XYZ file of C-alpha atoms in Angstrom:
404
model
C -16.557 -5.553 -6.160
C -16.616 -1.864 -6.753
C -17.926 0.293 -3.858
C -21.072 2.200 -4.013
C -19.867 4.755 -1.542
C -16.591 6.501 -1.059
C -15.236 9.005 1.505
C -12.400 11.382 0.352
C -10.139 12.967 2.923
C -8.820 16.348 1.644
C -8.007 18.961 4.446
C -8.074 21.959 2.107
C -11.142 20.688 0.106
C -13.279 23.690 1.007
C -10.660 26.371 0.637
C -10.665 28.550 -2.426
C -7.604 27.150 -4.203
C -7.301 25.812 -7.668
C -6.192 22.311 -7.026
C -8.697 21.349 -4.337
C -11.703 22.718 -6.229
C -10.849 21.599 -9.693
C -9.403 18.279 -8.885
C -12.043 17.088 -6.426
C -14.914 18.466 -8.506
C -13.636 16.766 -11.503
C -12.748 13.474 -10.007
C -15.854 13.424 -7.727
C -18.389 14.145 -10.490
C -16.795 11.438 -12.702
C -17.069 8.884 -9.811
C -20.748 9.856 -9.389
C -21.285 9.081 -13.066
C -20.045 5.615 -12.357
C -22.699 4.993 -9.659
C -20.604 5.907 -6.593
C -21.886 8.075 -3.745
C -19.072 10.443 -3.263
C -18.426 12.152 0.138
C -15.777 14.879 0.561
C -14.388 15.698 4.024
C -12.207 18.809 4.938
C -11.827 21.891 6.964
C -14.631 24.580 6.596
C -13.914 27.295 4.060
C -15.646 29.370 1.347
C -15.429 26.514 -1.318
C -18.243 24.090 -2.110
C -19.093 21.216 -4.381
C -21.994 20.551 -6.814
C -24.640 18.045 -6.235
C -24.540 14.999 -5.968
C -21.015 15.212 -4.226
C -21.842 15.297 -0.492
C -19.806 17.794 1.571
C -18.696 17.319 5.206
C -16.873 20.437 6.277
C -15.909 20.567 9.859
C -14.292 23.069 12.391
C -14.443 26.735 12.382
C -15.360 28.654 9.114
C -11.782 29.379 8.012
C -10.024 31.072 5.175
C -6.507 29.705 5.106
C -3.979 32.562 4.760
C -1.527 32.178 1.911
C 2.098 31.241 2.635
C 3.227 34.602 1.251
C 1.037 36.515 3.629
C 2.676 34.664 6.484
C 6.067 35.474 5.128
C 5.297 39.074 4.796
C 4.043 39.230 8.409
C 6.641 37.026 9.968
C 9.624 37.032 7.817
C 11.723 33.932 7.961
C 9.287 32.294 10.472
C 6.563 32.689 8.104
C 6.808 29.208 6.618
C 7.176 27.579 10.037
C 3.983 29.262 11.292
C 2.101 28.222 8.136
C 3.229 24.721 8.141
C 2.574 24.368 11.999
C -0.938 25.547 11.541
C -1.564 23.024 8.717
C -0.340 20.155 10.750
C -2.264 21.167 13.757
C -5.433 21.441 11.721
C -4.980 17.986 10.313
C -4.449 16.334 13.576
C -7.792 17.737 14.744
C -9.433 16.831 11.567
C -8.507 13.200 11.570
C -10.584 12.834 14.832
C -13.556 14.171 13.097
C -12.746 12.042 10.091
C -12.918 8.887 12.065
C -16.465 10.056 13.398
C -17.818 10.815 9.855
C -16.400 7.566 8.521
C -18.120 5.495 11.116
C -21.336 7.362 10.722
C -21.273 6.479 6.980
C -20.815 2.707 7.792
C -17.020 2.458 7.041
C -16.922 3.021 3.208
C -13.527 2.731 1.431
C -11.200 5.724 1.860
C -9.315 7.983 -0.623
C -6.589 10.175 0.904
C -6.514 12.892 -1.852
C -4.231 15.437 0.044
C -2.674 15.191 3.453
C 0.230 15.948 5.831
C 2.613 12.926 5.839
C 3.219 13.009 9.643
C -0.344 13.159 10.815
C -1.653 10.713 8.066
C 0.904 8.127 8.946
C 0.004 8.369 12.626
C -3.574 7.873 11.784
C -2.856 4.954 9.591
C -0.759 3.260 12.169
C -3.774 2.929 14.567
C -6.750 2.894 12.139
C -8.689 -0.569 11.787
C -8.400 -2.107 8.370
C -12.069 -3.323 7.527
C -12.056 -1.234 4.418
C -9.816 -0.563 1.330
C -7.916 2.748 1.331
C -5.895 4.303 -1.344
C -3.987 7.669 -1.509
C -2.705 10.068 -4.160
C 0.761 11.640 -3.992
C 0.679 14.833 -5.853
C 4.326 15.609 -5.113
C 7.062 13.012 -4.716
C 10.111 15.223 -3.937
C 10.991 14.147 -0.483
C 14.295 15.887 -0.488
C 15.900 19.205 -0.107
C 15.148 20.457 -3.653
C 12.350 22.935 -2.677
C 12.162 26.742 -2.967
C 11.598 27.080 0.834
C 14.286 25.805 3.241
C 11.467 24.973 5.806
C 9.525 23.089 3.219
C 12.651 21.209 2.066
C 13.561 20.207 5.598
C 10.039 19.082 6.319
C 9.778 16.977 3.121
C 13.212 15.252 3.931
C 12.127 14.438 7.433
C 8.787 13.145 6.114
C 10.513 10.222 4.270
C 9.780 7.472 6.881
C 6.074 8.826 7.315
C 5.595 8.683 3.470
C 7.010 5.146 3.538
C 4.675 4.089 6.282
C 1.641 5.539 4.215
C 2.930 3.350 1.303
C 3.016 0.297 3.678
C -0.409 1.029 5.008
C -2.654 1.635 1.872
C -3.737 -0.708 -0.604
C -2.954 1.443 -3.529
C -1.071 4.691 -4.209
C -1.357 6.820 -7.262
C 1.054 9.309 -8.791
C 0.495 11.256 -12.024
C 3.368 10.388 -14.129
C 6.200 7.743 -14.610
C 8.835 10.226 -13.557
C 6.920 10.777 -10.301
C 6.700 7.218 -9.570
C 10.500 6.692 -10.198
C 11.241 9.692 -7.840
C 8.930 8.415 -5.092
C 10.937 5.055 -5.163
C 14.144 6.877 -5.147
C 13.100 9.119 -2.315
C 11.269 6.750 0.045
C 11.357 3.228 -1.168
C 14.789 2.473 -2.897
C 14.293 -1.193 -2.256
C 11.040 -1.085 -4.115
C 9.212 -3.112 -1.477
C 6.046 -1.387 -2.424
C 6.444 -1.059 -6.175
C 3.419 -3.129 -6.703
C 1.238 -0.732 -5.010
C 2.122 2.427 -6.858
C 0.291 3.104 -10.198
C 0.484 6.050 -12.649
C -2.977 7.825 -12.739
C -3.424 10.675 -15.282
C -4.132 13.928 -13.783
C -7.675 14.347 -15.184
C -9.354 17.307 -16.853
C -12.923 17.834 -18.211
C -13.691 16.102 -21.473
C -13.345 18.856 -24.214
C -16.880 18.211 -25.459
C -18.326 18.683 -21.959
C -17.038 22.134 -21.105
C -18.362 25.365 -22.493
C -15.791 27.335 -24.428
C -15.509 30.907 -25.590
C -13.754 32.053 -28.822
C -10.794 34.392 -28.252
C -12.489 37.557 -29.153
C -15.485 37.063 -26.699
C -13.139 35.850 -23.928
C -10.953 38.907 -24.219
C -13.869 41.258 -24.174
C -15.086 39.591 -20.993
C -11.765 40.111 -19.339
C -11.310 43.660 -20.728
C -8.296 42.680 -22.620
C -8.207 44.759 -25.705
C -5.102 43.665 -27.683
C -4.123 42.427 -31.102
C -1.053 40.701 -29.732
C -0.790 36.963 -28.834
C -1.817 36.291 -25.212
C 0.018 34.068 -22.970
C -1.653 32.686 -19.770
C 0.024 31.874 -16.374
C -2.853 30.292 -14.476
C -3.161 29.079 -10.932
C -1.690 29.588 -7.537
C 1.499 31.732 -7.427
C 4.353 29.688 -6.427
C 8.145 30.165 -6.380
C 8.755 26.904 -8.573
C 6.875 28.584 -11.436
C 9.879 30.456 -12.947
C 8.323 33.907 -13.179
C 11.521 35.747 -13.433
C 12.382 33.603 -16.508
C 8.927 34.288 -18.007
C 9.079 37.970 -17.459
C 12.598 38.211 -19.036
C 11.391 36.308 -22.137
C 8.353 38.405 -22.306
C 10.397 41.610 -22.398
C 12.169 40.133 -25.500
C 8.962 39.092 -27.239
C 6.963 42.290 -28.082
C 4.172 40.241 -30.100
C 3.094 38.733 -26.694
C 1.079 39.830 -23.637
C 0.864 38.014 -20.487
C -2.176 37.165 -18.293
C -1.387 36.202 -14.657
C -4.534 34.809 -12.950
C -4.909 32.955 -9.692
C -4.498 33.151 -5.846
C -1.217 34.047 -3.921
C 0.765 31.127 -2.626
C 4.379 31.513 -1.588
C 4.559 34.405 -4.139
C 2.646 37.654 -3.820
C 1.410 39.865 -6.578
C 3.466 42.635 -5.027
C 6.414 40.637 -5.863
C 5.291 40.197 -9.381
C 4.600 43.790 -9.809
C 8.336 44.447 -8.816
C 9.498 41.816 -11.168
C 7.569 43.364 -14.007
C 9.378 46.640 -13.457
C 12.754 45.078 -13.112
C 12.488 43.079 -16.382
C 11.033 45.895 -18.265
C 7.959 43.810 -19.267
C 5.804 47.000 -18.512
C 2.271 47.262 -19.615
C 2.132 43.988 -21.359
C 1.475 42.005 -18.050
C -2.058 41.862 -16.763
C -2.812 40.550 -13.319
C -6.043 39.010 -12.103
C -5.592 38.276 -8.334
C -7.592 35.791 -6.410
C -9.208 32.510 -6.852
C -10.751 31.720 -10.199
C -14.068 29.756 -9.907
C -14.528 26.721 -12.302
C -17.221 28.567 -14.258
C -14.729 31.442 -15.124
C -12.032 29.193 -16.493
C -13.283 29.474 -19.921
C -12.716 33.125 -20.109
C -9.033 32.944 -19.206
C -8.135 29.907 -21.320
C -10.406 31.179 -24.142
C -8.451 34.438 -24.301
C -5.166 32.628 -24.486
C -3.065 31.599 -27.492
C -0.826 29.465 -25.219
C -0.658 28.414 -21.745
C 2.482 28.448 -19.557
C 3.455 25.319 -17.682
C 6.953 26.087 -16.537
C 8.527 24.791 -13.251
C 11.982 24.506 -11.832
C 13.689 21.433 -13.060
C 13.810 19.604 -9.798
C 10.058 19.561 -9.375
C 8.296 16.325 -9.317
C 4.685 17.029 -9.331
C 2.060 17.336 -12.187
C 0.763 20.626 -13.591
C -2.987 21.014 -13.087
C -2.767 24.012 -15.452
C -1.469 21.802 -18.352
C -4.326 19.616 -17.736
C -6.991 22.330 -17.775
C -5.438 23.683 -20.981
C -6.325 20.301 -22.698
C -9.892 20.785 -21.878
C -10.117 24.162 -23.565
C -7.962 22.878 -26.562
C -4.997 25.298 -25.777
C -1.415 24.352 -26.364
C 1.006 24.463 -23.513
C 4.607 25.879 -23.288
C 6.236 23.262 -20.956
C 9.363 23.261 -19.070
C 11.173 21.816 -16.055
C 10.023 18.244 -15.052
C 10.752 15.455 -17.327
C 7.207 14.317 -17.327
C 6.053 17.695 -18.792
C 8.529 17.417 -21.638
C 7.405 13.728 -22.268
C 3.772 14.877 -22.421
C 4.538 17.447 -25.088
C 6.663 15.147 -26.944
C 4.273 12.220 -26.975
C 0.973 14.208 -27.635
C 2.201 17.066 -29.676
C 0.091 19.301 -27.536
C 2.501 22.296 -27.376
C 6.153 23.286 -27.096
C 8.872 22.200 -24.840
C 11.447 24.720 -23.287
C 14.575 22.751 -23.207
C 17.001 23.913 -21.949
C 15.017 25.847 -19.374
C 16.247 29.498 -19.838
C 14.897 32.866 -20.999
C 16.624 32.559 -24.386
C 14.946 29.244 -25.238
C 11.565 30.499 -23.979
C 11.916 33.544 -26.216
C 12.599 31.219 -29.261
C 9.654 29.181 -28.359
C 7.461 32.243 -28.185
C 8.702 33.403 -31.560
C 7.725 30.065 -33.054
C 4.377 29.889 -31.337
C 3.498 33.442 -32.481
C 3.883 32.348 -36.148
C 1.716 29.301 -36.010
C -0.653 29.561 -38.919
C -4.235 28.505 -39.010
C -3.567 25.037 -40.508
C -0.946 24.482 -37.877
C -3.362 25.601 -35.105
C -6.027 23.260 -36.262
C -3.739 20.225 -36.430
C -2.578 21.117 -32.944
C -6.090 21.181 -31.692
C -6.841 17.979 -33.054
C -3.744 16.444 -31.047
C -4.875 18.251 -27.921
C -8.342 16.897 -28.353
C -7.120 13.379 -28.629
C -4.823 13.678 -25.448
C -7.765 15.279 -23.530
C -10.139 12.340 -24.269
C -7.543 9.777 -23.193
C -6.723 11.622 -19.956
C -10.239 12.823 -18.932
C -11.751 12.654 -15.471
C -13.912 9.606 -16.613
C -10.609 7.709 -17.466
C -9.014 8.767 -14.043
C -12.281 7.732 -12.132
C -12.474 4.397 -13.680
C -8.906 3.489 -12.408
C -9.592 4.874 -8.966
C -12.703 2.756 -8.769
C -10.948 -0.373 -9.883
C -8.340 0.203 -7.129
C -10.997 0.572 -4.504
C -12.817 -2.534 -5.606
C -9.727 -4.701 -4.838
């Protein structure tokens, strides 16, 4: 029987970062439309959730400093200090989480984001009088990470991730390649293959989001250009191939680039230096900081295409590619096999394969010459993909798993 109440554990739920705010808002609102009373639990921050989602923000009112800020202050020790702080926060949070869970009467649990060590320890001692599911947003438990500290942690986290798989009733990943990577990394014997399902990374239904036409969106952002506009949206991270993007942009005079989002393990100062090194010059415009959901339409509306490029070893889904669907914008995808498969299967953009500046330059040349008939046909394909992978579809799958 489907539950009428759900508690979601997501430590950074109230921090102003793109994933936490867009993912939990989208999934939470879709679950409420299915009749579920949704509660979100996390560390206090500046973020919030719309009614009827019920918020449980605990601890001190904290703004989590970006990883790039830790690096700039502490050098090589920055990643260690940043990661240690996250782990310490989660150990404390799990104690408060148990208290809130009991107060709500022990509803089913969804672990939406977590640290593997602390969650595994919690599950080892937690009672099992309720169903519990989790979502793995990243399945690379190996050394293929931009940061050596992150790589070491993810490799050492393998047994803890395996214990999480053992303990939960269902685990979700966002694409078939992520599922295979999870098995390869933490469950080669596939003891838990029956527990792991592919759950589309949702996005708003295209008929339920307000959109702006290109001209109005560009006026709102102060972008006065007749060139094509490329959007790099979301948290700045080292796996997003910024050097490759800037090098291709320097060779593509018909394009301008908008970079919008908060700093992660890359800072805007680094991007400014990269802009000068590659000669991209004045055709790069930067909008630092968290972009609230209500402002997404300006950035996606202004764009002719949206970048979704990652290092080839990455095995996580692109939230930006999903948002692009809601605003009927094509993506330029590269890196993870699942992104190439998405573009090939839906026709919702272009694939950069092989992943290098020369191929991206070719794709930008082709995309700039898409005529109106081609654009209309692509928008129809994007619309179909968006409906199939909407938040409502994702919520129905989660609810079915929680109902047993």
